Amino acid sequence: MLGFLKRPVVVTADINLNVVALTAMGLLSRLWQMGPRAVVFDEVYYGQYISFYMKRIFFLDGSGPPFGHMLLALGGYLGGFDGNFLWNRIGAEYSSNVPVWSLRLLPALTGALSVPMAYQILLELGFSHCAAMGAALLMLIENALITQSRLMLLESVLIFFNLLAVLSYLKFSNSQKQRPFSLSWWFWLMLTGVACSCAVGVKYVGVFTYLLVLAVASVHAWHLIGDRTLSHVGAAVERGARPSRVGRDRSPISRQIRVLCHLLARAAALLVVPALMYLLFFYVHLILVYRSGPHDQIMSSAFQASLEGGLARITQGQPLEVAYGSQVTLKNVFGKPVPCWLHSHQSTYPMIYENGRGSSHQQQVTCYPFKDVNNWWIVKDPGRHQLVVGSPPRPVRHGDVVQLVHGMTTRFLNTHDVAAPLSPHSQEVSCYVDYNISMPSQNLWRLDIVNRESDADVWKTILSEVRLVHVNTSAVLKLSGAHLPDWGFRQLEVVGEKLSRGYHESMVWNVEEHRYGKSQEQKERELELHSPAQMDFSRNLSFMARFLELQWRMLTVKSDGSEHKYSSSPLDWVTLDTSIAYWLHPRTSAQIHLLGNVVIWASASLATVVYALLFFWYLLRRRRGLRDLPEDSWLRWVLAGALCAGGWAVNYLPFFVMEKTLFLYHYLPALTFQILLLPVVLQHVSDHLCRSPPLRSLFSALVVAWYSCACHVFITLRPLTYGDKSLSPSELKALRWKDSWDILIRKY
Amino acid sequence: MPPAVGEGPARFELRPRRGRCGHQVTRAVGPDVAAEAAARSPKRPARGSRRFEAAGRWALLALVTLLSFATRFHRLDEPPHICWDETHFGKMGSYYINRTFFFDVHPPLGKMLIGLAGYLSGYDGTFLFQKPGDKYEHHNYMGMRGFCAFLGSLLVPFAYLIVLELSKSLPAALLTAALLTFDTGCLTLSQYILLDPILMFFIMAAMLSMVKYNSCADRPFSAPWWFWLSLTGINLAGALGVKFVGLFIILQVGWNTISDLWHLFGDLSLSVVTVGKHLTARILCLIVLPLTLYTATYAVHFMVLNKSGPGDGFFSSAFQARLSGNNLHNASIPEHLAYGSVITVKNLRMAIGYLHSHRHLYPEGIGARQQQVTTYLHKDYNNLWIIKKHNTNADPLDPSFPAEFVRHGDIIRLEHKETSRNLHSHYHEAPLTRKHYQVTGYGINGTGDSNDFWRIEVVNRKFGNRIKVLRSRIRLIHLVTGCVLGSSGKVLPKWGWEQLEVTCTPYLKETLNSIWNVEDHINPKLPNISLDVLQPTFPEILLESHMVMIRGNNGLKPKDNEFTSKPWHWPINYQGLRFSGINDTDFRVYLLGNPVVWWLNLSSIVLYLLLGSIFAVAVQRGARLPAEVEGLSQVLLQGGGQLLLGWMLHYFPFFLMGRILYFHHYFPAMLFSSMLTGILWDTLLRLCAWSLASSSLARGVYVVGLLSLLLGTAYSFCLFHPLAYGMVGPLAQDPRSPMAGLRWLESWDF
């Protein structure tokens, strides 16, 4: 108990000066002068979301989960940014209220810390200090990485979390051999999971690194299952000496349990923790942005009602249950191409369409993307005449047959066997005009609540998603998505879909605004329709429902996949056949370009090829029983390859099948892994392939020469990386090493 | 059926299982082989009973085959009208008989076989196959349907043999055969003129020959070994030649071959030379042979189709010169472009088409309200343009002027011949590609403004050179904005008649989208030359047709606001496909899997994954299993593993496909899943039986389990057979309908 009294308390600090020096150099290279005071390239894109966070306004961004945006916004918060800046043009000067330095600080810090992390990763992989230094120094002078981390962009953050995930997994698996279930073992295991989820939270592409780590972890776990000697804590040393005895000591049951514990710990840390973290990001996000804003329209009515202002203000206090006599607006749930409400107006369908087909010449029914008094409909009981809600109100239930009366014109929603104007395979939907017409009215609709819990469910405002099925023809009311021509005022076409092939959101509607109708007379009713709906009542969506909807919309929102001036294809990246002009000084020719260090890119790709060739060569020879490498160095070689070459492959190859606009910076995570592989290959060549000492020193000399070459390239391209120096046109021309690099040269 | 079931369990106790070799002998070919087998296993019964057993096996196989043929050919002639995609594939068969060139997104072998079947059965290719529902009347369609049904019927015996080979268990094979015979989906899909029965035939044949060849592995380079190996290759070529999804079975065979070679390579008793021989044999039979055959089908395809037809416009000008009846065939046209020439301009990117305009304006809100300019794949008068000088409107065809050639770098005006409007561009955004400029037709009778001026440039040529028809690759650069005329390849909405968008791109990146060539060229003032020089070589044609097919496939995109079939719908049998008829008066055929079979398959996959991982972990932990269980686990992990791989390869890639998908795409995967079900349930029941100590009880459990599965499947077929054989009368909602109460999911619409 009092042991500490007998011995002095000793603190030994173990400081690796290499790491300190590397961190310092990293910080210097990333923080130096911190870029121009103007909007640079994609800052224009991320900036608007930062402003949304500052103003607490809800937004929807399909490009990635919210964690990355939140990190950037944290910088703005710490710098006291109020969100008042118009992010509309690259190159626009920042006004004085924008704390540029603190906004750009976080990406720069993560970029700087990636340098010592590269060092640590190589050490943990079991390579020499020299190789580890090499990896870090290469990261240090890679121009593209520097450019990307000095601005308000997310790639450097992503790279940081990728590397952190790999590093902590390696630390974990190294401590597995010595002290499983110790404090540091748990720490690194948990950190792996956390870093993975952060990487995914910054950008979806982080999922590839996560999958890689999962794959390596499951291979290790599989070995663990097969490890029949696995026994108590700290047995590693013992095991080396007396494996059989230790194995026999333990009863088989407790061994199985131990394996199970190992597996459960991994599953918890690598599957459960990331999932929870991911949810947490969204939770915080939804707490932060609670006000309605410009992106509301994409979301469902229920979601919009949960935001402050906007729809919530209108729908606040509406009656929940739709009753006979209710006045409602019906919003299409699918809402593509634009969100819209069921609408009708005085105009009729033209007698004959442009292509010669005829119509019923009845009143048009459309879907209209703006709020309008003509969007109001009254739910009527076919058996009664009145259009007011009785007391007590009689709620409408699933399966009930109703009529829908257009509020302003008092005509009935109707469909019949006439081809729709633009979708001839579907039925026309009209408001029935009851004079001078030969067709009978067919205006009965059966209510089908799609998300009902029981068959006796009541039609609820906002929450119920309903289909309106025509009783006579079993056609379903549907938004076809086509724009009507001029006679229909370019509103959207609504049709009755006869061949309803399963569930589709374009056939589903929900009540958005709702009130109980009180006026018997048409004139009074019109007045009532014009007055805003009001009552008090509030309803909230659960977090999970909001999360699921937001996530789903984020994944399905369509970005215009058009080409961009600087977009490129994955094939251009490896050879650096493309560049991106990030910024040009408004007067001088100082400019920032995303350009890689050519020497590093070329040699990193070469190293990957060499690694692959050597790997297969060794693999084939091992299969024939020829072991060129000692077992431990072979295992090290394989693990390094799996993480570094594998990391490159999983972060690069998926881009070939992605259908979105791609830029050079998408390659940077892959490049980072390739850079880690480079010293691995170099050390391997020097250790195992250069047999004689003179050859080895010659090789070292070559490596030094090659590195100074890379340094030279770094310094030459430095003005384009930092954008702090104006170059003359001839100097710029000299830097244009490839015709495809779009270096901007001013014409005077 | 029942007698076969009875003999099943009796054998399983006697016969050792496992081993990739040797069991081809069990359905013995000759008495000496059987003897050898008998000698190897001393427990075996005597030769006489063996022979009896072999005969029984043959009888069983014959029974399975017979049943399969009977179900597939029953009411094959109904309905006597076009069903669903018969309208495409029947039409394409007719094209082969008429030898007219057409374009389709699938490789040619399947349609060639359909055409051949039609030809041999006396169909003359005169039926138009216009739309589903058209009556065949006197036309002979039974030959083509019969051919497809024949191949479709063979699937069942193939599956039976594969499972028998993998599991060595007769009951498992029988169960598989029953599942497939009684599946209404497979049955429906086999009864019509479609590519699917042909595709599935080749897939299963490839799988069967691969499995057979695996069991010959102990006698490499023997005659059967070579036979099965090369047969695998042939079937692979067939599968790929019918549809590109044949690629998946190629991947499966490739995986099997690689792991096989890896084993051989690690076997240190084999010399490197022997391994090299193995490798060469596989390269020959599985790469060279299929490629040759595949190419050969294309050679036949191009040889047979030598007349101009509906598919011409999809291909480049040089290609069209091959087709008789095409205006480029044996044509002679002026070689150099001159002012006043009437031309058609074709985009060099494959399957984009000709520069086109028509008397319709861009709708309001989409750029300027001027005449549309698009690209169009078909030949049409609206594709004709006249080259004029930018500064005069004089008629250059006036015979008093000498012909003046257009040269590289000239400023020209392109006037649309039909509407006399000039090709025009301006700073308005293009309809779909918002970052490009809009291209329109502008001006009246050739009088426009300076936005009608284009500089014509030949790629990689010097200024001042003349421009050659067909061979010069030209770019048109808009003088005012400096942008390049190109086609984005995107389909315009209905207002643009679903033709492709033409834009003027300000990014001068060189892509084929912005390079054009002149195809037709009419100028009476110039001498004509022959175009025979243009004949493309066979590899060029092959490459080009593949590019066109791939583009065509990618072009089949689903539209918004439409219900489309999603891959996750398929295994749960969520929704079928209407083959024929909608209303209660029609003869209705509905492609839907037998729900009992499909849901059994689905649960089997889950069970398999569970059981498989239990076994795998047990083996990895080094647990010692009893010999009987050990054998079962081997069958489950190896045989079942191959089938699971097949299922995954034929199913999961669809999740990545952007093109429009249909329910019937799942059927190859469904075959694998049914085979897996056969093996799984056989193993499960054996395990149950093994865990019950008493032998009579064990036997009882086994027999009862198997019988109930077989009878259950057969009974469900009795219930659901009208889906395939046709329903008339009220729809299923109606209690009077024969299908009343069978609409178990609301999404089934029959």
GROMACS .gro file of C-alpha atoms in nm, chain B residues 103-407:
model
  305
  851PHE     CA    1  -2.777  -0.225  -8.386
  852ASP     CA    2  -2.832  -0.377  -8.046
  853VAL     CA    3  -2.667  -0.336  -7.709
  854HIS     CA    4  -2.602  -0.710  -7.673
  855PRO     CA    5  -2.340  -0.916  -7.858
  856PRO     CA    6  -2.475  -1.104  -8.158
  857LEU     CA    7  -2.457  -1.476  -8.077
  858GLY     CA    8  -2.796  -1.510  -7.906
  859LYS     CA    9  -2.984  -1.334  -8.180
  860MET     CA   10  -2.792  -1.524  -8.446
  861LEU     CA   11  -2.902  -1.851  -8.287
  862ILE     CA   12  -3.261  -1.730  -8.274
  863GLY     CA   13  -3.237  -1.631  -8.639
  864LEU     CA   14  -3.087  -1.969  -8.726
  865ALA     CA   15  -3.361  -2.153  -8.538
  866GLY     CA   16  -3.621  -1.950  -8.722
  867TYR     CA   17  -3.455  -2.012  -9.054
  868LEU     CA   18  -3.430  -2.387  -9.000
  869SER     CA   19  -3.788  -2.411  -8.884
  870GLY     CA   20  -3.913  -2.238  -9.193
  871TYR     CA   21  -3.977  -1.888  -9.069
  872ASP     CA   22  -3.919  -1.648  -9.359
  873GLY     CA   23  -3.842  -1.328  -9.171
  874THR     CA   24  -4.142  -1.140  -9.299
  875PHE     CA   25  -4.320  -1.083  -8.969
  876LEU     CA   26  -4.266  -0.727  -8.849
  877PHE     CA   27  -4.256  -0.782  -8.470
  878GLN     CA   28  -4.384  -0.432  -8.423
  879LYS     CA   29  -4.517  -0.427  -8.070
  880PRO     CA   30  -4.616  -0.667  -7.793
  881GLY     CA   31  -4.963  -0.805  -7.846
  882ASP     CA   32  -4.943  -0.835  -8.226
  883LYS     CA   33  -5.080  -1.168  -8.346
  884TYR     CA   34  -4.842  -1.405  -8.523
  885GLU     CA   35  -5.120  -1.542  -8.746
  886HIS     CA   36  -4.974  -1.764  -9.015
  887HIS     CA   37  -4.612  -1.689  -8.935
  888ASN     CA   38  -4.412  -1.975  -8.800
  889TYR     CA   39  -4.291  -1.867  -8.458
  890MET     CA   40  -4.280  -2.206  -8.291
  891GLY     CA   41  -3.932  -2.285  -8.418
  892MET     CA   42  -3.780  -1.992  -8.235
  893ARG     CA   43  -3.981  -2.048  -7.920
  894GLY     CA   44  -3.907  -2.417  -7.931
  895PHE     CA   45  -3.536  -2.353  -7.959
  896CYS     CA   46  -3.539  -2.126  -7.654
  897ALA     CA   47  -3.754  -2.371  -7.461
  898PHE     CA   48  -3.515  -2.653  -7.554
  899LEU     CA   49  -3.218  -2.466  -7.408
  900GLY     CA   50  -3.427  -2.361  -7.111
  901SER     CA   51  -3.524  -2.721  -7.043
  902LEU     CA   52  -3.162  -2.827  -7.035
  903LEU     CA   53  -3.098  -2.600  -6.736
  904VAL     CA   54  -3.263  -2.846  -6.501
  905PRO     CA   55  -3.055  -3.153  -6.587
  906PHE     CA   56  -2.746  -2.933  -6.588
  907ALA     CA   57  -2.821  -2.810  -6.238
  908TYR     CA   58  -2.890  -3.167  -6.132
  909LEU     CA   59  -2.552  -3.283  -6.261
  910ILE     CA   60  -2.362  -2.992  -6.111
  911VAL     CA   61  -2.505  -3.049  -5.766
  912LEU     CA   62  -2.449  -3.423  -5.796
  913GLU     CA   63  -2.088  -3.361  -5.887
  914LEU     CA   64  -2.029  -3.111  -5.607
  915SER     CA   65  -2.210  -3.290  -5.327
  916LYS     CA   66  -2.208  -3.654  -5.440
  917SER     CA   67  -2.555  -3.668  -5.302
  918LEU     CA   68  -2.847  -3.778  -5.513
  919PRO     CA   69  -3.116  -3.624  -5.288
  920ALA     CA   70  -2.946  -3.283  -5.300
  921ALA     CA   71  -2.940  -3.298  -5.679
  922LEU     CA   72  -3.303  -3.405  -5.689
  923LEU     CA   73  -3.407  -3.122  -5.464
  924THR     CA   74  -3.228  -2.872  -5.687
  925ALA     CA   75  -3.392  -3.016  -5.996
  926ALA     CA   76  -3.733  -2.996  -5.833
  927LEU     CA   77  -3.681  -2.634  -5.729
  928LEU     CA   78  -3.591  -2.533  -6.081
  929THR     CA   79  -3.852  -2.744  -6.258
  930PHE     CA   80  -4.127  -2.607  -6.040
  931ASP     CA   81  -4.017  -2.247  -6.048
  932THR     CA   82  -4.269  -2.049  -6.247
  933GLY     CA   83  -4.013  -1.776  -6.320
  934CYS     CA   84  -3.760  -2.004  -6.489
  935LEU     CA   85  -4.045  -2.170  -6.671
  936THR     CA   86  -4.186  -1.843  -6.805
  937LEU     CA   87  -3.849  -1.711  -6.903
  938SER     CA   88  -3.774  -2.027  -7.101
  939GLN     CA   89  -4.090  -2.021  -7.306
  940TYR     CA   90  -4.043  -1.713  -7.520
  941ILE     CA   91  -3.807  -1.579  -7.783
  942LEU     CA   92  -3.562  -1.419  -7.542
  943LEU     CA   93  -3.190  -1.411  -7.487
  944ASP     CA   94  -3.215  -1.528  -7.128
  945PRO     CA   95  -3.265  -1.902  -7.185
  946ILE     CA   96  -2.969  -1.899  -7.423
  947LEU     CA   97  -2.755  -1.704  -7.179
  948MET     CA   98  -2.848  -1.925  -6.887
  949PHE     CA   99  -2.783  -2.235  -7.095
  950PHE     CA  100  -2.426  -2.125  -7.163
  951ILE     CA  101  -2.370  -2.018  -6.804
  952MET     CA  102  -2.485  -2.350  -6.666
  953ALA     CA  103  -2.300  -2.546  -6.933
  954ALA     CA  104  -1.981  -2.359  -6.846
  955MET     CA  105  -2.034  -2.427  -6.477
  956LEU     CA  106  -2.104  -2.793  -6.542
  957SER     CA  107  -1.798  -2.844  -6.757
  958MET     CA  108  -1.585  -2.660  -6.503
  959VAL     CA  109  -1.706  -2.882  -6.223
  960LYS     CA  110  -1.653  -3.191  -6.436
  961TYR     CA  111  -1.307  -3.081  -6.526
  962ASN     CA  112  -1.228  -3.018  -6.159
  963SER     CA  113  -1.310  -3.377  -6.085
  964CYS     CA  114  -1.068  -3.489  -6.355
  965ALA     CA  115  -0.789  -3.302  -6.177
  966ASP     CA  116  -0.625  -3.627  -6.067
  967ARG     CA  117  -0.568  -3.730  -6.426
  968PRO     CA  118  -0.430  -3.417  -6.594
  969PHE     CA  119  -0.386  -3.412  -6.971
  970SER     CA  120  -0.607  -3.715  -7.017
  971ALA     CA  121  -0.871  -3.705  -7.287
  972PRO     CA  122  -1.168  -3.622  -7.058
  973TRP     CA  123  -0.959  -3.356  -6.890
  974TRP     CA  124  -0.893  -3.184  -7.223
  975PHE     CA  125  -1.250  -3.235  -7.328
  976TRP     CA  126  -1.405  -3.066  -7.024
  977LEU     CA  127  -1.144  -2.793  -7.017
  978SER     CA  128  -1.202  -2.690  -7.375
  979LEU     CA  129  -1.577  -2.731  -7.337
  980THR     CA  130  -1.558  -2.481  -7.051
  981GLY     CA  131  -1.383  -2.238  -7.281
  982ILE     CA  132  -1.641  -2.287  -7.555
  983ASN     CA  133  -1.929  -2.225  -7.319
  984LEU     CA  134  -1.761  -1.914  -7.181
  985ALA     CA  135  -1.741  -1.776  -7.532
  986GLY     CA  136  -2.107  -1.860  -7.575
  987ALA     CA  137  -2.211  -1.687  -7.254
  988LEU     CA  138  -2.019  -1.371  -7.336
  989GLY     CA  139  -2.143  -1.385  -7.693
  990VAL     CA  140  -2.506  -1.366  -7.582
  991LYS     CA  141  -2.490  -1.088  -7.326
  992PHE     CA  142  -2.213  -0.903  -7.154
  993VAL     CA  143  -2.324  -1.037  -6.817
  994GLY     CA  144  -2.160  -1.359  -6.935
  995LEU     CA  145  -1.854  -1.188  -6.796
  996PHE     CA  146  -1.954  -1.297  -6.447
  997ILE     CA  147  -1.926  -1.667  -6.520
  998ILE     CA  148  -1.590  -1.592  -6.681
  999LEU     CA  149  -1.482  -1.435  -6.353
 1000GLN     CA  150  -1.598  -1.742  -6.168
 1001VAL     CA  151  -1.409  -1.980  -6.394
 1002GLY     CA  152  -1.111  -1.747  -6.378
 1003TRP     CA  153  -1.113  -1.753  -6.000
 1004ASN     CA  154  -1.140  -2.132  -6.000
 1005THR     CA  155  -0.853  -2.161  -6.245
 1006ILE     CA  156  -0.627  -1.928  -6.052
 1007SER     CA  157  -0.681  -2.110  -5.724
 1008ASP     CA  158  -0.629  -2.438  -5.906
 1009LEU     CA  159  -0.300  -2.318  -6.054
 1010TRP     CA  160  -0.196  -2.184  -5.716
 1011HIS     CA  161  -0.244  -2.532  -5.570
 1012LEU     CA  162  -0.042  -2.691  -5.847
 1013PHE     CA  163   0.228  -2.432  -5.813
 1014GLY     CA  164   0.259  -2.501  -5.442
 1015ASP     CA  165   0.279  -2.875  -5.498
 1016LEU     CA  166   0.655  -2.923  -5.480
 1017SER     CA  167   0.632  -3.273  -5.628
 1018LEU     CA  168   0.546  -3.116  -5.964
 1019SER     CA  169   0.831  -2.968  -6.163
 1020VAL     CA  170   0.811  -2.612  -6.285
 1021VAL     CA  171   0.787  -2.744  -6.639
 1022THR     CA  172   0.475  -2.941  -6.555
 1023VAL     CA  173   0.320  -2.638  -6.392
 1024GLY     CA  174   0.410  -2.443  -6.703
 1025LYS     CA  175   0.229  -2.703  -6.912
 1026HIS     CA  176  -0.076  -2.669  -6.693
 1027LEU     CA  177  -0.065  -2.295  -6.732
 1028THR     CA  178  -0.031  -2.315  -7.109
 1029ALA     CA  179  -0.320  -2.559  -7.135
 1030ARG     CA  180  -0.544  -2.318  -6.946
 1031ILE     CA  181  -0.434  -2.020  -7.145
 1032LEU     CA  182  -0.508  -2.211  -7.463
 1033CYS     CA  183  -0.845  -2.346  -7.360
 1034LEU     CA  184  -0.978  -2.069  -7.140
 1035ILE     CA  185  -0.840  -1.757  -7.305
 1036VAL     CA  186  -0.732  -1.819  -7.662
 1037LEU     CA  187  -1.012  -2.055  -7.757
 1038PRO     CA  188  -1.300  -1.844  -7.620
 1039LEU     CA  189  -1.156  -1.526  -7.767
 1040THR     CA  190  -1.125  -1.688  -8.107
 1041LEU     CA  191  -1.480  -1.816  -8.093
 1042TYR     CA  192  -1.611  -1.485  -7.970
 1043THR     CA  193  -1.439  -1.301  -8.252
 1044ALA     CA  194  -1.566  -1.561  -8.494
 1045THR     CA  195  -1.926  -1.487  -8.397
 1046TYR     CA  196  -1.864  -1.126  -8.488
 1047ALA     CA  197  -1.706  -1.227  -8.818
 1048VAL     CA  198  -2.019  -1.427  -8.898
 1049HIS     CA  199  -2.236  -1.140  -8.778
 1050PHE     CA  200  -2.074  -0.892  -9.014
 1051MET     CA  201  -2.066  -1.140  -9.298
 1052VAL     CA  202  -2.435  -1.222  -9.268
 1053LEU     CA  203  -2.554  -0.866  -9.223
 1054ASN     CA  204  -2.434  -0.702  -9.539
 1055LYS     CA  205  -2.737  -0.493  -9.626
 1056SER     CA  206  -2.807  -0.146  -9.507
 1057GLY     CA  207  -3.067  -0.131  -9.232
 1058PRO     CA  208  -3.188   0.061  -8.930
 1059GLY     CA  209  -2.858   0.047  -8.743
 1060ASP     CA  210  -2.637   0.229  -8.993
 1061GLY     CA  211  -2.637   0.569  -8.832
 1062PHE     CA  212  -2.493   0.433  -8.509
 1063PHE     CA  213  -2.168   0.356  -8.683
 1064SER     CA  214  -1.896   0.565  -8.835
 1065SER     CA  215  -1.895   0.663  -9.198
 1066ALA     CA  216  -1.618   0.423  -9.285
 1067PHE     CA  217  -1.812   0.136  -9.138
 1068GLN     CA  218  -2.124   0.217  -9.334
 1069ALA     CA  219  -1.937   0.200  -9.661
 1070ARG     CA  220  -1.941  -0.179  -9.616
 1071LEU     CA  221  -2.317  -0.213  -9.626
 1072SER     CA  222  -2.490  -0.258  -9.957
 1073GLY     CA  223  -2.782  -0.024  -9.996
 1074ASN     CA  224  -2.615   0.243  -9.785
 1075ASN     CA  225  -2.546   0.558  -9.982
 1076LEU     CA  226  -2.179   0.528  -9.893
 1077HIS     CA  227  -2.152   0.177 -10.034
 1078ASN     CA  228  -1.955   0.177 -10.356
 1079ALA     CA  229  -2.021   0.546 -10.352
 1080SER     CA  230  -1.821   0.806 -10.523
 1081ILE     CA  231  -1.830   1.159 -10.393
 1082PRO     CA  232  -1.616   1.471 -10.438
 1083GLU     CA  233  -1.302   1.444 -10.233
 1084HIS     CA  234  -1.238   1.802 -10.125
 1085LEU     CA  235  -1.484   2.029  -9.959
 1086ALA     CA  236  -1.584   2.339 -10.156
 1087TYR     CA  237  -1.813   2.633 -10.095
 1088GLY     CA  238  -2.167   2.553 -10.188
 1089SER     CA  239  -2.133   2.185 -10.106
 1090VAL     CA  240  -2.423   2.017  -9.934
 1091ILE     CA  241  -2.287   1.803  -9.653
 1092THR     CA  242  -2.374   1.602  -9.347
 1093VAL     CA  243  -2.148   1.644  -9.048
 1094LYS     CA  244  -2.094   1.351  -8.815
 1095ASN     CA  245  -1.946   1.352  -8.467
 1096LEU     CA  246  -1.639   1.136  -8.431
 1097ARG     CA  247  -1.735   1.010  -8.091
 1098MET     CA  248  -1.918   0.687  -8.150
 1099ALA     CA  249  -2.296   0.678  -8.127
 1100ILE     CA  250  -2.345   1.054  -8.120
 1101GLY     CA  251  -2.468   1.101  -8.472
 1102TYR     CA  252  -2.514   1.378  -8.722
 1103LEU     CA  253  -2.544   1.752  -8.666
 1104HIS     CA  254  -2.913   1.814  -8.700
 1105SER     CA  255  -3.168   2.092  -8.683
 1106HIS     CA  256  -3.543   2.109  -8.729
 1107ARG     CA  257  -3.830   2.356  -8.728
 1108HIS     CA  258  -3.877   2.356  -8.354
 1109LEU     CA  259  -3.761   2.621  -8.116
 1110TYR     CA  260  -3.596   2.584  -7.780
 1111PRO     CA  261  -3.873   2.619  -7.524
 1112GLU     CA  262  -3.904   2.932  -7.322
 1113GLY     CA  263  -3.669   2.959  -7.030
 1114ILE     CA  264  -3.402   2.755  -7.201
 1115GLY     CA  265  -3.158   2.996  -7.355
 1116ALA     CA  266  -3.273   3.206  -7.646
 1117ARG     CA  267  -3.596   3.103  -7.813
 1118GLN     CA  268  -3.438   3.008  -8.142
 1119GLN     CA  269  -3.435   2.698  -8.357
 1120GLN     CA  270  -3.301   2.380  -8.197
 1121VAL     CA  271  -2.972   2.226  -8.305
 1122THR     CA  272  -2.913   1.867  -8.193
 1123THR     CA  273  -2.737   1.553  -8.301
 1124TYR     CA  274  -2.941   1.269  -8.440
 1125LEU     CA  275  -2.840   0.912  -8.505
 1126HIS     CA  276  -3.062   0.840  -8.798
 1127LYS     CA  277  -3.030   0.958  -9.154
 1128ASP     CA  278  -3.264   1.240  -9.231
 1129TYR     CA  279  -3.303   1.537  -9.464
 1130ASN     CA  280  -3.265   1.764  -9.166
 1131ASN     CA  281  -2.903   1.655  -9.134
 1132LEU     CA  282  -2.803   1.845  -9.449
 1133TRP     CA  283  -2.607   2.167  -9.427
 1134ILE     CA  284  -2.465   2.400  -9.691
 1135ILE     CA  285  -2.120   2.551  -9.654
 1136LYS     CA  286  -2.117   2.919  -9.739
 1137LYS     CA  287  -1.868   3.199  -9.721
 1138HIS     CA  288  -1.914   3.411  -9.417
 1139ASN     CA  289  -1.934   3.743  -9.599
 1140THR     CA  290  -2.136   3.681  -9.915
 1141ASN     CA  291  -2.468   3.523  -9.967
 1142ALA     CA  292  -2.412   3.466 -10.338
 1143ASP     CA  293  -2.507   3.122 -10.458
 1144PRO     CA  294  -2.173   2.951 -10.498
 1145LEU     CA  295  -2.328   2.691 -10.721
 1146ASP     CA  296  -2.376   2.951 -10.985
 1147PRO     CA  297  -2.197   2.783 -11.279
 1148SER     CA  298  -2.028   3.105 -11.376
 1149PHE     CA  299  -1.796   3.087 -11.077
 1150PRO     CA  300  -1.522   2.829 -11.056
 1151ALA     CA  301  -1.540   2.588 -10.763
 1152GLU     CA  302  -1.360   2.729 -10.463
 1153PHE     CA  303  -1.226   2.489 -10.203
 1154VAL     CA  304  -1.266   2.535  -9.831
 1155ARG     CA  305  -0.931   2.546  -9.657
   0.00000   0.00000   0.00000
